[in-house]
Amino acid sequence: MERLVAKVVKIRGKCPVFKLGDKIVIEGPKVVLEETDAICTHAFASLLPYIVALRKGIKPHELGLGKGEKAYVQCLDPGPPYTDGGTVIFEITVIRDEAEKSLEGSQGSNKRSRYHTGSC
């Protein structure tokens, strides 16, 4: 099962919930509370639209969220001068289960051999 780790990499202003390095861990559809440092409704609302897409293998650059393998999302609180809070930037990493990766690879090779009709 794939896991998403959303780690706080920057805070602009003052966030009353997160500190630098805090993380939210999501496994499948579940927030892993034992491994999650904090949850904020503003931040979670920002992450939610991308959680399923990233879990299903859509690359961050396809969503406009990054240039490499990591996605970047910020919370909805704009911070000063508009609010007394602050905006938080999260770096989201998708961690795939190694058994799941090998299963996907073996299914792919079965498809190729099943449709192979040449004598090579």
XYZ file of N, CA, C and O in Angstrom:
480
model
N 0.854 -1.183 0.000
C 0.000 0.000 0.000
C 0.897 1.244 0.000
O 1.915 1.276 0.668
N 0.518 2.219 -0.768
C 1.320 3.428 -0.869
C 1.089 4.349 0.336
O 0.022 4.359 0.931
N 2.155 5.062 0.663
C 2.104 6.031 1.758
C 2.481 7.401 1.203
O 3.339 7.505 0.345
N 1.844 8.417 1.733
C 2.217 9.786 1.431
C 2.732 10.406 2.711
O 2.128 10.232 3.775
N 3.845 11.091 2.600
C 4.380 11.824 3.739
C 4.438 13.289 3.322
O 5.146 13.638 2.375
N 3.652 14.109 4.007
C 3.640 15.553 3.762
C 4.439 16.202 4.887
O 4.014 16.200 6.041
N 5.616 16.719 4.544
C 6.540 17.272 5.538
C 6.583 18.793 5.418
O 6.643 19.341 4.310
N 6.550 19.479 6.542
C 6.623 20.938 6.563
C 8.058 21.354 6.238
O 8.992 21.016 6.966
N 8.211 22.080 5.116
C 9.552 22.509 4.708
C 9.741 24.018 4.825
O 10.871 24.505 4.792
N 8.638 24.764 4.973
C 8.760 26.216 5.129
C 7.492 26.768 5.769
O 6.393 26.289 5.488
N 7.685 27.763 6.627
C 6.554 28.451 7.238
C 6.763 29.949 7.028
O 7.817 30.484 7.384
N 5.772 30.593 6.433
C 5.811 32.050 6.264
C 4.823 32.643 7.256
O 3.645 32.314 7.212
N 5.281 33.504 8.132
C 4.434 34.028 9.194
C 4.530 33.102 10.398
O 5.530 32.415 10.601
N 3.457 33.074 11.189
C 3.440 32.228 12.396
C 2.304 31.230 12.289
O 1.131 31.603 12.252
N 2.647 29.980 12.228
C 1.641 28.927 12.180
C 1.374 28.452 13.606
O 2.314 28.050 14.311
N 0.106 28.462 14.038
C -0.199 28.012 15.395
C -0.232 26.487 15.541
O -0.356 25.978 16.649
N -0.094 25.754 14.432
C -0.227 24.297 14.480
C 1.091 23.576 14.198
O 1.478 22.673 14.932
N 1.777 23.967 13.123
C 2.957 23.228 12.669
C 4.259 23.932 13.019
O 4.309 25.152 13.134
N 5.296 23.097 13.116
C 6.666 23.618 13.186
C 7.454 22.942 12.064
O 7.039 21.908 11.533
N 8.568 23.533 11.706
C 9.412 23.004 10.642
C 9.746 21.535 10.905
O 10.106 21.168 12.020
N 9.599 20.694 9.894
C 9.919 19.274 10.026
C 8.739 18.400 10.415
O 8.823 17.174 10.297
N 7.630 18.990 10.881
C 6.449 18.187 11.204
C 5.959 17.466 9.955
O 6.197 17.905 8.834
N 5.242 16.359 10.179
C 4.752 15.607 9.029
C 3.352 15.066 9.275
O 2.934 14.879 10.412
N 2.671 14.846 8.156
C 1.386 14.147 8.134
C 1.630 12.887 7.306
O 2.135 12.968 6.186
N 1.292 11.730 7.859
C 1.502 10.460 7.161
C 0.135 9.882 6.796
O -0.743 9.748 7.643
N -0.007 9.565 5.511
C -1.256 9.013 4.997
C -0.931 7.675 4.345
O -0.029 7.578 3.528
N -1.677 6.655 4.735
C -1.482 5.315 4.180
C -2.812 4.864 3.597
O -3.784 4.684 4.337
N -2.856 4.725 2.276
C -4.137 4.439 1.631
C -5.079 5.587 1.937
O -4.707 6.743 1.818
N -6.284 5.309 2.407
C -7.231 6.375 2.728
C -7.128 6.875 4.175
O -7.885 7.737 4.586
N -6.179 6.344 4.933
C -6.117 6.598 6.375
C -4.972 7.537 6.748
O -3.847 7.384 6.265
N -5.253 8.498 7.629
C -4.196 9.306 8.235
C -3.628 8.467 9.373
O -4.367 8.012 10.254
N -2.325 8.223 9.347
C -1.680 7.413 10.383
C -1.371 8.336 11.553
O -0.344 9.033 11.581
N -2.277 8.368 12.518
C -2.178 9.314 13.629
C -0.925 9.094 14.481
O -0.344 10.060 14.976
N -0.512 7.840 14.625
C 0.660 7.536 15.453
C 1.954 8.122 14.879
O 2.917 8.311 15.593
N 1.973 8.376 13.562
C 3.168 8.897 12.907
C 3.003 10.347 12.448
O 3.910 10.907 11.846
N 1.848 10.923 12.721
C 1.538 12.281 12.296
C 1.752 13.232 13.458
O 1.275 12.980 14.566
N 2.477 14.328 13.191
C 2.785 15.290 14.255
C 1.625 16.221 14.567
O 1.401 16.577 15.717
N 0.894 16.645 13.550
C -0.230 17.565 13.740
C -1.087 17.550 12.484
O -0.629 17.178 11.409
N -2.344 17.970 12.642
C -3.243 18.136 11.494
C -3.952 19.469 11.676
O -4.403 19.797 12.765
N -4.039 20.208 10.591
C -4.723 21.493 10.586
C -5.763 21.472 9.476
O -5.475 20.995 8.367
N -6.952 21.985 9.740
C -8.011 21.949 8.730
C -7.647 22.765 7.495
O -7.956 22.360 6.379
N -6.985 23.909 7.671
C -6.577 24.711 6.515
C -5.593 23.928 5.640
O -5.731 23.890 4.421
N -4.620 23.334 6.268
C -3.602 22.594 5.535
C -4.192 21.346 4.885
O -3.911 21.045 3.722
N -5.008 20.613 5.623
C -5.558 19.375 5.081
C -6.465 19.645 3.888
O -6.472 18.882 2.920
N -7.190 20.765 3.938
C -8.040 21.143 2.801
C -7.195 21.382 1.558
O -7.625 21.088 0.446
N -5.982 21.889 1.728
C -5.086 22.126 0.595
C -4.507 20.826 0.047
O -4.294 20.694 -1.152
N -4.240 19.876 0.913
C -3.637 18.603 0.511
C -4.646 17.651 -0.126
O -4.314 16.898 -1.043
N -5.875 17.697 0.364
C -6.892 16.713 -0.002
C -7.101 16.524 -1.502
O -7.189 15.375 -1.953
N -7.175 17.561 -2.324
C -7.412 17.327 -3.750
C -6.313 16.517 -4.443
O -6.548 15.930 -5.492
N -5.129 16.475 -3.861
C -3.991 15.833 -4.517
C -3.644 14.460 -3.952
O -2.904 13.716 -4.576
N -4.175 14.129 -2.801
C -3.814 12.879 -2.133
C -4.100 11.661 -3.013
O -3.236 10.834 -3.248
N -5.314 11.550 -3.517
C -5.680 10.372 -4.312
C -4.895 10.338 -5.616
O -4.393 9.291 -6.009
N -4.769 11.490 -6.272
C -4.040 11.519 -7.550
C -2.599 11.052 -7.364
O -2.099 10.232 -8.137
N -1.918 11.554 -6.345
C -0.532 11.148 -6.094
C -0.456 9.678 -5.705
O 0.452 8.966 -6.140
N -1.408 9.210 -4.904
C -1.432 7.795 -4.522
C -1.610 6.899 -5.735
O -1.086 5.790 -5.788
N -2.357 7.360 -6.726
C -2.635 6.550 -7.910
C -1.545 6.645 -8.967
O -1.677 6.091 -10.046
N -0.461 7.352 -8.651
C 0.689 7.352 -9.543
C 0.807 8.538 -10.477
O 1.706 8.569 -11.314
N -0.082 9.514 -10.379
C 0.066 10.710 -11.206
C 1.262 11.488 -10.678
O 1.391 11.715 -9.478
N 2.151 11.863 -11.564
C 3.396 12.532 -11.185
C 3.136 13.980 -10.797
O 2.267 14.639 -11.377
N 3.895 14.496 -9.823
C 3.714 15.889 -9.381
C 3.748 16.907 -10.527
O 2.936 17.829 -10.547
N 4.650 16.714 -11.507
C 4.725 17.693 -12.597
C 3.463 17.675 -13.458
O 3.088 18.685 -14.030
N 2.781 16.528 -13.526
C 1.532 16.453 -14.285
C 0.410 17.242 -13.604
O -0.534 17.672 -14.254
N 0.537 17.419 -12.294
C -0.448 18.178 -11.524
C -0.021 19.631 -11.344
O -0.747 20.417 -10.741
N 1.173 19.971 -11.832
C 1.688 21.322 -11.644
C 2.185 21.579 -10.236
O 2.211 22.711 -9.766
N 2.616 20.512 -9.544
C 3.007 20.621 -8.143
C 4.495 20.442 -7.897
O 4.923 20.421 -6.741
N 5.287 20.267 -8.921
C 6.720 20.072 -8.725
C 7.377 19.664 -10.016
O 6.712 19.332 -10.995
N 8.700 19.658 -9.999
C 9.458 19.313 -11.200
C 10.050 17.912 -11.127
O 10.420 17.347 -12.125
N 10.158 17.364 -9.936
C 10.741 16.038 -9.758
C 9.712 15.065 -9.215
O 8.538 15.107 -9.574
N 10.164 14.212 -8.333
C 9.302 13.182 -7.752
C 8.513 13.679 -6.545
O 7.643 12.981 -6.044
N 8.832 14.866 -6.047
C 8.151 15.400 -4.867
C 7.183 16.489 -5.285
O 7.449 17.251 -6.206
N 6.041 16.530 -4.579
C 5.025 17.552 -4.832
C 5.120 18.605 -3.731
O 5.533 18.304 -2.608
N 4.746 19.828 -4.067
C 4.765 20.927 -3.103
C 3.409 21.607 -3.092
O 2.884 21.994 -4.133
N 2.840 21.735 -1.877
C 1.526 22.336 -1.688
C 1.616 23.241 -0.468
O 2.307 22.916 0.495
N 0.885 24.369 -0.504
C 0.866 25.223 0.676
C -0.539 25.331 1.216
O -1.517 25.164 0.481
N -0.638 25.618 2.506
C -1.950 25.709 3.137
C -2.671 26.974 2.699
O -2.092 27.870 2.090
N -3.954 27.047 3.022
C -4.811 28.132 2.568
C -4.632 29.444 3.330
O -5.031 30.490 2.842
N -4.087 29.409 4.526
C -3.942 30.636 5.324
C -2.907 31.544 4.664
O -1.741 31.178 4.549
N -3.291 32.736 4.206
C -2.343 33.603 3.516
C -1.316 34.258 4.435
O -0.284 34.712 3.986
N -1.584 34.294 5.743
C -0.648 34.915 6.677
C -0.697 36.433 6.587
O -1.558 37.018 5.932
N 0.253 37.095 7.264
C 0.275 38.564 7.314
C 0.397 39.178 5.928
O 1.043 38.587 5.061
N -0.198 40.266 5.689
C -0.968 41.132 6.595
C -2.440 40.771 6.667
O -3.220 41.448 7.329
N -2.851 39.663 6.023
C -4.261 39.313 5.930
C -4.795 38.574 7.143
O -5.961 38.715 7.497
N -3.953 37.727 7.758
C -4.352 36.993 8.965
C -3.194 37.034 9.954
O -2.074 37.424 9.614
N -3.467 36.614 11.176
C -2.409 36.547 12.187
C -1.624 35.244 12.103
O -0.657 35.051 12.824
N -2.051 34.355 11.241
C -1.395 33.052 11.109
C -0.257 33.106 10.119
O 0.426 34.123 9.969
N -0.070 32.002 9.433
C 0.986 31.915 8.442
C 0.730 30.765 7.507
O -0.016 29.844 7.831
N 1.319 30.825 6.345
C 1.140 29.746 5.387
C 2.284 28.749 5.508
O 3.422 29.123 5.787
N 1.960 27.501 5.333
C 2.919 26.409 5.475
C 3.093 25.740 4.118
O 2.120 25.476 3.420
N 4.332 25.455 3.754
C 4.607 24.727 2.515
C 5.000 23.304 2.873
O 5.879 23.083 3.711
N 4.311 22.358 2.230
C 4.545 20.931 2.459
C 5.247 20.319 1.258
O 4.924 20.625 0.118
N 6.181 19.439 1.543
C 6.821 18.609 0.520
C 6.196 17.227 0.659
O 6.277 16.600 1.717
N 5.569 16.754 -0.413
C 4.864 15.468 -0.355
C 5.669 14.416 -1.097
O 6.017 14.588 -2.264
N 5.949 13.334 -0.399
C 6.678 12.208 -0.966
C 5.759 10.998 -0.983
O 5.086 10.716 0.010
N 5.718 10.299 -2.102
C 4.944 9.057 -2.213
C 5.905 7.907 -2.012
O 6.941 7.825 -2.683
N 5.559 7.016 -1.093
C 6.398 5.850 -0.813
C 5.579 4.621 -1.169
O 4.553 4.352 -0.557
N 6.037 3.904 -2.176
C 5.333 2.698 -2.623
C 5.910 1.481 -1.915
O 7.112 1.372 -1.724
N 5.055 0.566 -1.571
C 5.449 -0.696 -0.950
C 6.247 -1.499 -1.973
O 5.828 -1.653 -3.117
N 7.401 -2.016 -1.582
C 8.263 -2.777 -2.498
C 7.547 -4.002 -3.060
O 7.711 -4.344 -4.218
N 6.727 -4.672 -2.256
C 5.991 -5.844 -2.742
C 5.002 -5.421 -3.824
O 4.817 -6.117 -4.817
N 4.384 -4.257 -3.638
C 3.434 -3.742 -4.629
C 4.154 -3.408 -5.930
O 3.669 -3.694 -7.010
N 5.361 -2.805 -5.820
C 6.137 -2.480 -7.022
C 6.465 -3.735 -7.815
O 6.315 -3.771 -9.026
N 6.915 -4.790 -7.130
C 7.303 -6.003 -7.840
C 6.080 -6.700 -8.435
O 6.153 -7.280 -9.506
N 4.946 -6.602 -7.766
C 3.720 -7.176 -8.295
C 3.312 -6.450 -9.574
O 2.954 -7.076 -10.561
N 3.383 -5.114 -9.560
C 3.065 -4.330 -10.755
C 3.995 -4.716 -11.899
O 3.570 -4.875 -13.030
N 5.280 -4.903 -11.599
C 6.251 -5.279 -12.623
C 5.966 -6.649 -13.205
O 6.033 -6.852 -14.414
N 5.596 -7.605 -12.355
C 5.329 -8.953 -12.854
C 4.036 -8.997 -13.645
O 3.928 -9.734 -14.612
N 3.048 -8.200 -13.280
C 1.811 -8.151 -14.054
C 2.095 -7.572 -15.435
O 1.554 -8.033 -16.421
N 2.951 -6.567 -15.483
C 3.314 -5.964 -16.767
C 4.012 -6.961 -17.663
O 3.746 -7.044 -18.849
N 4.919 -7.781 -17.101
C 5.628 -8.750 -17.930
C 4.691 -9.860 -18.390
O 4.831 -10.386 -19.471
N 3.695 -10.224 -17.584
C 2.717 -11.224 -18.003
C 1.901 -10.716 -19.178
O 1.591 -11.465 -20.081
N 1.544 -9.443 -19.168
C 0.770 -8.880 -20.271
C 1.567 -8.958 -21.561
O 1.035 -9.317 -22.593
N 2.849 -8.647 -21.494
C 3.673 -8.687 -22.704
C 3.756 -10.103 -23.250
O 3.594 -10.327 -24.431
N 3.997 -11.078 -22.382
C 4.159 -12.442 -22.877
C 2.832 -13.000 -23.379
O 2.808 -13.768 -24.318
N 1.738 -12.601 -22.805
C 0.439 -13.103 -23.219
C 0.088 -12.607 -24.623
O -0.529 -13.315 -25.392
N 0.513 -11.379 -24.938
C 0.181 -10.817 -26.246
C 1.289 -10.993 -27.276
O 1.133 -10.638 -28.426
N 2.391 -11.560 -26.896
C 3.506 -11.767 -27.812
C 3.153 -12.889 -28.776
O 2.836 -14.000 -28.377
N 3.199 -12.585 -30.059
C 2.836 -13.607 -31.048
C 3.990 -13.964 -31.984
O 3.860 -14.857 -32.787
N 5.086 -13.252 -31.849
C 6.226 -13.511 -32.716
C 7.003 -14.742 -32.268
O 6.810 -15.269 -31.185
N 7.904 -15.210 -33.124
C 8.675 -16.415 -32.784
C 10.075 -16.078 -32.297
O 10.884 -16.962 -32.173
N 10.368 -14.809 -32.027
C 11.703 -14.410 -31.603
C 12.033 -14.905 -30.241
O 11.587 -14.723 -29.265
